[in-house]
Coordinates of N, CA, C and O in Angstrom, one line a residue:
M3 N 30.3 121.1 -13.1 CA 29.8 121.9 -14.2 C 29.5 121.1 -15.4 O 30.2 120.1 -15.7
D4 N 28.5 121.5 -16.1 CA 28.1 120.8 -17.4 C 29.1 121.3 -18.5 O 29.7 122.3 -18.3
P5 N 29.1 120.6 -19.6 CA 30.0 121.0 -20.7 C 29.8 122.4 -21.2 O 30.8 123.1 -21.5
E6 N 28.6 122.9 -21.2 CA 28.4 124.3 -21.6 C 29.0 125.3 -20.7 O 29.6 126.3 -21.1
Q7 N 28.9 125.0 -19.4 CA 29.5 125.9 -18.4 C 31.0 125.8 -18.4 O 31.7 126.8 -18.2
I8 N 31.6 124.6 -18.7 CA 33.0 124.5 -18.8 C 33.5 125.4 -20.0 O 34.5 126.1 -19.8
E9 N 32.8 125.3 -21.1 CA 33.2 126.1 -22.3 C 33.1 127.6 -21.9 O 34.0 128.4 -22.2
A10 N 32.0 128.0 -21.2 CA 31.8 129.4 -20.8 C 32.9 129.8 -19.8 O 33.4 130.9 -19.9
F11 N 33.4 128.9 -18.9 CA 34.4 129.2 -18.0 C 35.7 129.6 -18.7 O 36.4 130.6 -18.4
Y12 N 36.1 128.8 -19.8 CA 37.3 129.1 -20.5 C 37.1 130.4 -21.3 O 38.1 131.1 -21.5
V13 N 35.9 130.7 -21.8 CA 35.7 131.9 -22.5 C 35.8 133.1 -21.5 O 36.5 134.1 -21.8
F14 N 35.3 132.9 -20.3 CA 35.5 133.9 -19.3 C 36.9 134.2 -19.0 O 37.3 135.4 -18.9
C15 N 37.7 133.2 -18.8 CA 39.1 133.3 -18.5 C 39.9 134.0 -19.7 O 40.7 134.9 -19.4
D16 N 39.5 133.7 -20.9 CA 40.1 134.3 -22.1 C 39.7 135.8 -22.2 O 40.5 136.6 -22.4
L17 N 38.4 136.0 -22.0 CA 37.9 137.4 -22.1 C 38.5 138.4 -21.1 O 38.9 139.5 -21.5
Y18 N 38.6 137.9 -19.9 CA 39.1 138.8 -18.8 C 40.6 138.5 -18.5 O 41.1 139.0 -17.5
K19 N 41.3 137.7 -19.3 CA 42.7 137.5 -19.2 C 43.2 136.9 -17.9 O 44.1 137.2 -17.3
Y20 N 42.4 135.9 -17.4 CA 42.8 135.1 -16.2 C 43.6 133.9 -16.7 O 43.2 133.1 -17.5
N21 N 44.8 133.8 -16.1 CA 45.7 132.7 -16.4 C 45.6 131.7 -15.3 O 45.8 132.0 -14.2
L22 N 45.2 130.4 -15.7 CA 45.0 129.4 -14.7 C 46.3 128.6 -14.4 O 46.3 127.7 -13.5
E23 N 47.3 128.8 -15.2 CA 48.6 128.0 -15.0 C 49.1 128.2 -13.6 O 49.4 129.3 -13.1
G24 N 49.2 127.1 -12.8 CA 49.8 127.0 -11.5 C 49.1 127.8 -10.5 O 49.7 128.2 -9.4
K25 N 47.8 128.1 -10.7 CA 47.0 128.9 -9.7 C 45.8 128.1 -9.2 O 45.3 127.2 -9.9
D26 N 45.4 128.5 -8.0 CA 44.2 127.9 -7.5 C 43.0 128.6 -8.2 O 42.9 129.9 -8.1
A27 N 42.2 127.9 -8.9 CA 41.2 128.5 -9.7 C 39.9 128.8 -8.9 O 38.9 129.3 -9.4
T28 N 39.9 128.5 -7.5 CA 38.7 128.7 -6.7 C 38.2 130.2 -6.8 O 37.0 130.4 -7.0
E29 N 39.1 131.2 -6.7 CA 38.6 132.6 -6.7 C 38.1 132.9 -8.1 O 37.1 133.6 -8.2
I30 N 38.8 132.4 -9.1 CA 38.3 132.7 -10.5 C 37.0 132.0 -10.8 O 36.1 132.6 -11.4
L31 N 36.8 130.8 -10.3 CA 35.6 130.1 -10.4 C 34.4 130.8 -9.7 O 33.3 130.9 -10.3
E32 N 34.7 131.4 -8.5 CA 33.7 132.1 -7.8 C 33.3 133.4 -8.6 O 32.1 133.7 -8.7
M33 N 34.2 134.1 -9.2 CA 34.0 135.3 -10.0 C 33.1 134.9 -11.2 O 32.2 135.6 -11.6
F34 N 33.5 133.7 -11.8 CA 32.7 133.2 -13.0 C 31.3 133.0 -12.6 O 30.3 133.4 -13.3
N35 N 31.1 132.3 -11.5 CA 29.7 131.9 -11.0 C 28.9 133.2 -10.7 O 27.7 133.2 -11.0
D36 N 29.6 134.2 -10.2 CA 28.9 135.5 -9.9 C 28.5 136.2 -11.2 O 27.5 137.0 -11.2
S37 N 29.3 136.1 -12.3 CA 29.1 136.9 -13.4 C 28.4 136.2 -14.6 O 28.0 136.9 -15.5
Y38 N 28.4 134.9 -14.7 CA 27.9 134.2 -15.8 C 26.3 134.2 -15.9 O 25.7 133.8 -14.9
Y39 N 25.8 134.7 -16.9 CA 24.3 134.8 -17.1 C 23.8 133.6 -18.0 O 22.6 133.3 -17.9
G40 N 24.6 133.1 -18.8 CA 24.1 132.0 -19.7 C 24.6 132.2 -21.1 O 25.3 133.1 -21.5
D41 N 24.1 131.2 -21.9 CA 24.4 131.2 -23.3 C 23.2 131.7 -24.1 O 22.1 131.2 -23.9
F42 N 23.5 132.7 -24.9 CA 22.4 133.3 -25.7 C 22.9 133.4 -27.1 O 23.9 134.1 -27.4
P43 N 22.2 132.8 -28.1 CA 22.6 132.8 -29.5 C 22.8 134.3 -30.1 O 23.7 134.5 -30.9
F44 N 22.0 135.2 -29.6 CA 22.1 136.6 -30.1 C 22.0 137.5 -28.9 O 21.3 137.2 -27.9
E45 N 22.5 138.7 -29.0 CA 22.5 139.7 -28.0 C 21.0 140.0 -27.6 O 20.7 140.2 -26.4
R46 N 20.2 140.1 -28.6 CA 18.8 140.4 -28.4 C 18.1 139.3 -27.5 O 17.2 139.7 -26.7
D47 N 18.5 138.1 -27.5 CA 18.0 137.0 -26.7 C 18.3 137.3 -25.2 O 17.5 137.0 -24.3
F48 N 19.5 137.9 -25.0 CA 19.8 138.3 -23.6 C 18.8 139.4 -23.1 O 18.4 139.4 -22.0
A49 N 18.5 140.4 -24.0 CA 17.6 141.4 -23.6 C 16.2 140.8 -23.3 O 15.6 141.2 -22.3
Y50 N 15.8 139.9 -24.1 CA 14.5 139.2 -23.8 C 14.6 138.5 -22.4 O 13.6 138.6 -21.6
Y51 N 15.7 137.9 -22.1 CA 15.8 137.2 -20.8 C 15.7 138.2 -19.6 O 15.0 138.0 -18.7
I52 N 16.4 139.4 -19.8 CA 16.4 140.4 -18.7 C 15.0 140.9 -18.5 O 14.5 141.1 -17.4
V53 N 14.3 141.2 -19.6 CA 12.9 141.7 -19.5 C 12.0 140.7 -18.8 O 11.2 141.0 -18.0
E54 N 12.2 139.4 -19.2 CA 11.4 138.4 -18.5 C 11.7 138.3 -17.1 O 10.8 138.1 -16.2
E55 N 12.9 138.4 -16.7 CA 13.4 138.3 -15.3 C 12.8 139.4 -14.4 O 12.4 139.2 -13.3
F56 N 12.9 140.6 -15.0 CA 12.5 141.8 -14.2 C 11.2 142.4 -14.5 O 10.7 143.3 -13.8
G57 N 10.5 141.9 -15.5 CA 9.2 142.3 -15.9 C 9.1 143.5 -16.8 O 10.0 144.3 -16.8
F58 N 8.0 143.5 -17.5 CA 7.7 144.6 -18.4 C 6.2 144.5 -18.7 O 5.7 143.4 -18.9
P59 N 5.5 145.5 -18.7 CA 4.0 145.4 -19.0 C 3.8 144.8 -20.4 O 4.3 145.3 -21.4
E60 N 3.0 143.7 -20.4 CA 2.8 143.0 -21.6 C 2.1 143.8 -22.7 O 2.4 143.7 -23.9
D61 N 1.2 144.7 -22.3 CA 0.6 145.6 -23.3 C 1.5 146.6 -23.9 O 1.1 147.2 -24.9
Q62 N 2.7 146.8 -23.4 CA 3.7 147.7 -23.9 C 4.7 147.0 -24.7 O 5.5 147.6 -25.4
E63 N 4.8 145.7 -24.6 CA 5.9 144.9 -25.2 C 6.1 145.2 -26.7 O 7.2 145.2 -27.2
E64 N 5.0 145.3 -27.4 CA 5.2 145.5 -28.9 C 5.9 146.8 -29.3 O 6.4 146.9 -30.4
Y65 N 6.0 147.7 -28.3 CA 6.7 149.0 -28.6 C 8.1 149.0 -28.1 O 8.9 149.9 -28.3
F66 N 8.5 147.9 -27.5 CA 9.9 147.8 -26.8 C 10.9 147.5 -27.9 O 10.8 146.5 -28.7
D67 N 12.1 148.2 -27.9 CA 13.2 147.9 -28.8 C 14.2 147.0 -28.1 O 15.1 147.5 -27.4
Y68 N 14.1 145.7 -28.3 CA 15.0 144.7 -27.7 C 16.4 144.9 -28.2 O 17.3 144.7 -27.5
D69 N 16.6 145.2 -29.5 CA 17.9 145.3 -30.0 C 18.6 146.5 -29.4 O 19.8 146.5 -29.0
G70 N 17.9 147.6 -29.2 CA 18.5 148.8 -28.6 C 18.8 148.6 -27.1 O 19.8 149.0 -26.6
Y71 N 17.8 147.8 -26.4 CA 18.1 147.5 -25.0 C 19.3 146.6 -24.9 O 20.1 146.8 -24.0
A72 N 19.5 145.6 -25.8 CA 20.6 144.8 -25.7 C 21.9 145.6 -25.9 O 22.9 145.4 -25.1
R73 N 21.9 146.5 -26.8 CA 23.1 147.4 -27.0 C 23.4 148.2 -25.7 O 24.5 148.3 -25.3
S74 N 22.3 148.7 -25.1 CA 22.5 149.4 -23.9 C 23.0 148.6 -22.7 O 23.9 149.0 -22.0
L75 N 22.5 147.4 -22.6 CA 23.0 146.5 -21.6 C 24.5 146.2 -21.7 O 25.3 146.1 -20.8
L76 N 24.9 145.9 -23.0 CA 26.2 145.5 -23.3 C 27.2 146.7 -23.2 O 28.4 146.5 -23.3
M77 N 26.7 147.9 -23.1 CA 27.6 149.1 -22.9 C 27.6 149.5 -21.4 O 28.3 150.5 -21.0
S78 N 26.8 148.8 -20.6 CA 26.7 149.2 -19.2 C 26.9 148.1 -18.2 O 26.1 147.9 -17.3
G79 N 28.0 147.3 -18.4 CA 28.3 146.3 -17.3 C 28.1 144.9 -17.7 O 28.3 144.0 -16.9
Y80 N 27.8 144.6 -18.9 CA 27.7 143.2 -19.4 C 28.5 143.0 -20.6 O 28.7 144.0 -21.4
D81 N 29.0 141.8 -20.8 CA 29.9 141.5 -22.0 C 29.3 140.3 -22.7 O 28.8 139.3 -22.0
Y82 N 29.2 140.4 -24.0 CA 28.7 139.3 -24.8 C 29.9 138.8 -25.7 O 30.5 139.5 -26.4
Y83 N 30.3 137.5 -25.5 CA 31.4 137.0 -26.2 C 31.1 135.5 -26.6 O 30.8 134.7 -25.7
D84 N 31.2 135.2 -27.9 CA 31.0 133.8 -28.3 C 29.7 133.2 -27.8 O 29.7 132.0 -27.5
G85 N 28.7 134.0 -27.8 CA 27.4 133.5 -27.4 C 27.1 133.5 -25.9 O 26.1 133.1 -25.4
H86 N 28.1 133.9 -25.1 CA 28.0 133.9 -23.6 C 27.9 135.3 -23.1 O 28.5 136.2 -23.6
V87 N 27.1 135.5 -22.0 CA 27.0 136.8 -21.4 C 27.5 136.7 -20.0 O 27.2 135.8 -19.2
F88 N 28.3 137.7 -19.7 CA 28.9 137.9 -18.4 C 28.6 139.3 -17.8 O 28.7 140.2 -18.6
R89 N 28.4 139.4 -16.6 CA 28.4 140.7 -15.9 C 29.9 141.0 -15.7 O 30.7 140.2 -15.2
T90 N 30.3 142.2 -16.1 CA 31.8 142.6 -16.0 C 32.2 142.4 -14.5 O 31.6 143.0 -13.7
P91 N 33.3 141.7 -14.3 CA 33.7 141.4 -12.9 C 34.4 142.5 -12.2 O 34.9 142.3 -11.1
Y92 N 34.7 143.6 -12.8 CA 35.4 144.7 -12.2 C 34.7 146.0 -12.4 O 33.8 146.1 -13.1

């Protein structure tokens, strides 16, 4: 893992209350890898990323509310914490 991912892994453990003391971190690391989307300075940046990944008609883009979409994403299965986005693991 690169330094950014290591930081994100600790954020993930803190956010979801995973205690690494005396435990095999393999399962927790797998959950992290499945749920980590990346580092985004603002929630809106995550919304841009999702739209780019899944597509949106370019001629309609000027009418799209990225801030509203980001709020919707973060209320429906994603968590934004300290600049990192995770899909809720449960």
